Amino acid sequence: MAVPSKLVLLIAVLVASCTTDAEALKHKKTHIQFYMHDIVGGPKPTAVQVARRLSNYTGSDPIAAMFGSVSVMDNPLTVTPNPNSTVIGRAQGIYAMASQHNEFSLLMTLTYGFISGPYNGSSFSVVGRNPVMNEVREMPIVGGTGIFRLARGYCFARTYSMNQMDAVIGYNVTILHYK
């Protein structure tokens, strides 16, 4: 039984396109280091509280008293810890006080968008728990845009400096992506 030549050609084209797509979907790994400046005080805060716990709290635990408060942020990302160093992007999103007991912990929902350099126009998103008082915190990367489309990975955050509630946080990021 002879196979029609059109069917053979169709199968050859499908096999070739699948091979090309598989090659295009090979993971790339990118490592990035930067600093985020979270400023909650002063005349130009980059993070502001937009919701807080109702005033009916009667306990004495300061962590429990902050439980449920929500802040919105638009923090600069810089090359070095110096706030006057080159701004390479912005961290925009929401964080909420998520712990009632013994630990200052945030739920972070942030997008780190780049505005200059090799990642200009691209972003990645983090959604996860941030136990702020730990020396090093690990959070998951759950997606991205631009060259970080379909991203996954992780980031390590380490507080570089703190002045009252204002902080500079160093990030070491590992991103797996396809582009």
XYZ file of C-alpha atoms in Angstrom:
179
model
C 0.000 0.000 0.000
C 1.556 3.299 -1.110
C 1.473 6.313 1.211
C 0.338 9.442 -0.571
C 3.235 11.888 -1.014
C 1.225 14.757 0.553
C 0.867 12.766 3.794
C 4.611 12.066 3.908
C 5.332 15.762 3.354
C 2.891 16.750 6.130
C 4.523 14.356 8.591
C 8.001 15.650 7.675
C 6.897 19.264 8.260
C 5.332 18.378 11.633
C 8.471 16.553 12.804
C 10.677 19.468 11.729
C 8.497 22.047 13.493
C 8.417 20.016 16.721
C 12.216 19.754 16.688
C 12.559 23.522 16.155
C 10.102 24.283 18.989
C 11.926 21.921 21.347
C 15.227 23.666 20.645
C 13.632 27.077 21.221
C 12.265 25.928 24.597
C 15.634 25.107 26.149
C 16.010 26.738 29.561
C 18.333 29.652 30.025
C 19.590 30.537 33.475
C 20.155 34.151 34.490
C 21.697 35.397 37.739
C 21.021 38.997 38.792
C 22.104 40.960 41.857
C 20.561 44.298 42.848
C 19.390 46.330 45.851
C 15.849 47.398 46.703
C 15.232 50.577 48.726
C 12.082 50.301 50.878
C 11.380 53.760 52.315
C 8.343 54.000 54.604
C 9.187 57.255 56.408
C 10.072 60.805 55.458
C 8.603 63.138 52.866
C 8.881 60.732 49.883
C 8.004 57.186 51.008
C 8.193 54.405 48.425
C 5.912 52.131 50.471
C 2.680 53.241 52.146
C 0.253 51.423 54.388
C -3.211 51.222 52.808
C -5.002 48.992 55.350
C -4.521 48.008 58.970
C -6.051 45.908 61.681
C -9.184 47.237 63.333
C -8.592 49.187 66.531
C -10.267 46.504 68.680
C -6.938 44.722 69.303
C -6.182 44.700 73.049
C -3.026 42.574 73.245
C 0.504 43.742 73.962
C 2.347 41.813 71.218
C 3.565 44.351 68.595
C 3.743 41.675 65.880
C 0.156 40.577 66.496
C -0.899 44.237 66.508
C 0.399 44.641 62.924
C -1.231 41.431 61.655
C -3.455 42.202 58.668
C -1.891 45.529 57.698
C -1.263 45.948 53.968
C 1.213 48.210 52.189
C 1.659 49.131 48.544
C 5.147 49.789 47.223
C 6.998 51.272 44.295
C 10.613 50.810 45.396
C 13.693 51.663 43.326
C 16.120 48.888 42.393
C 19.763 49.953 42.213
C 23.098 48.477 41.194
C 24.697 49.117 44.616
C 23.299 49.722 48.126
C 23.875 53.457 47.689
C 20.478 55.124 47.035
C 22.205 57.450 44.535
C 23.576 54.583 42.427
C 22.131 53.726 39.022
C 18.430 52.841 39.135
C 17.875 49.728 37.014
C 14.222 49.106 37.843
C 11.311 49.250 40.271
C 9.718 46.721 42.607
C 5.980 47.314 42.534
C 3.318 45.435 44.423
C 1.759 44.653 47.761
C 2.986 43.200 51.006
C 0.875 42.222 53.983
C 1.762 41.448 57.591
C 0.973 37.744 57.635
C 2.107 36.533 61.055
C 0.326 36.738 64.385
C 2.959 35.028 66.541
C 6.666 35.308 67.331
C 7.811 36.292 63.845
C 7.705 39.388 61.680
C 6.585 37.806 58.406
C 5.232 39.355 55.202
C 3.294 37.920 52.294
C 4.932 39.470 49.218
C 3.242 39.902 45.855
C 5.727 41.923 43.812
C 6.838 42.503 40.261
C 10.444 43.542 39.700
C 10.501 45.524 36.451
C 13.701 46.602 34.735
C 13.988 50.036 33.090
C 17.604 49.930 31.885
C 20.459 47.590 31.070
C 20.273 44.158 29.449
C 16.872 43.355 31.031
C 15.218 46.659 30.059
C 11.481 46.156 29.526
C 11.433 42.733 31.211
C 10.137 41.762 34.639
C 9.731 38.835 37.002
C 7.180 38.266 39.755
C 7.573 36.943 43.284
C 4.732 35.621 45.411
C 5.658 34.193 48.767
C 6.389 34.459 52.441
C 9.188 36.734 53.655
C 10.249 36.161 57.295
C 11.871 39.603 57.489
C 14.030 39.049 60.573
C 15.806 35.986 59.123
C 19.289 36.801 57.861
C 18.546 35.292 54.438
C 15.044 34.784 53.025
C 14.218 32.643 49.990
C 11.172 33.458 47.860
C 9.831 31.850 44.674
C 9.757 33.454 41.234
C 6.432 32.538 39.641
C 6.486 34.239 36.241
C 7.823 37.027 34.116
C 7.583 39.144 30.982
C 9.919 40.049 28.117
C 13.052 37.906 28.192
C 11.760 36.402 31.445
C 8.510 35.132 29.894
C 7.497 31.816 31.498
C 10.095 32.419 34.221
C 10.499 30.377 37.344
C 13.222 30.404 39.923
C 14.061 31.823 43.304
C 15.553 34.849 44.962
C 17.507 35.287 48.150
C 16.895 38.525 50.052
C 19.281 39.816 52.710
C 18.797 43.060 54.629
C 21.832 45.203 53.856
C 20.929 48.099 56.160
C 18.023 49.339 58.231
C 17.195 52.758 59.688
C 14.046 52.528 61.807
C 11.601 50.955 59.294
C 13.448 52.059 56.125
C 15.559 49.274 54.637
C 17.964 48.444 51.842
C 17.612 44.809 50.804
C 20.118 42.970 48.639
C 18.703 40.448 46.184
C 20.473 37.530 44.532
C 18.151 36.133 41.893
C 18.264 32.957 39.804
C 15.778 32.879 36.937
C 15.069 30.025 34.525
C 13.477 31.278 31.297
C 13.228 30.480 27.614
C 14.007 33.669 25.723
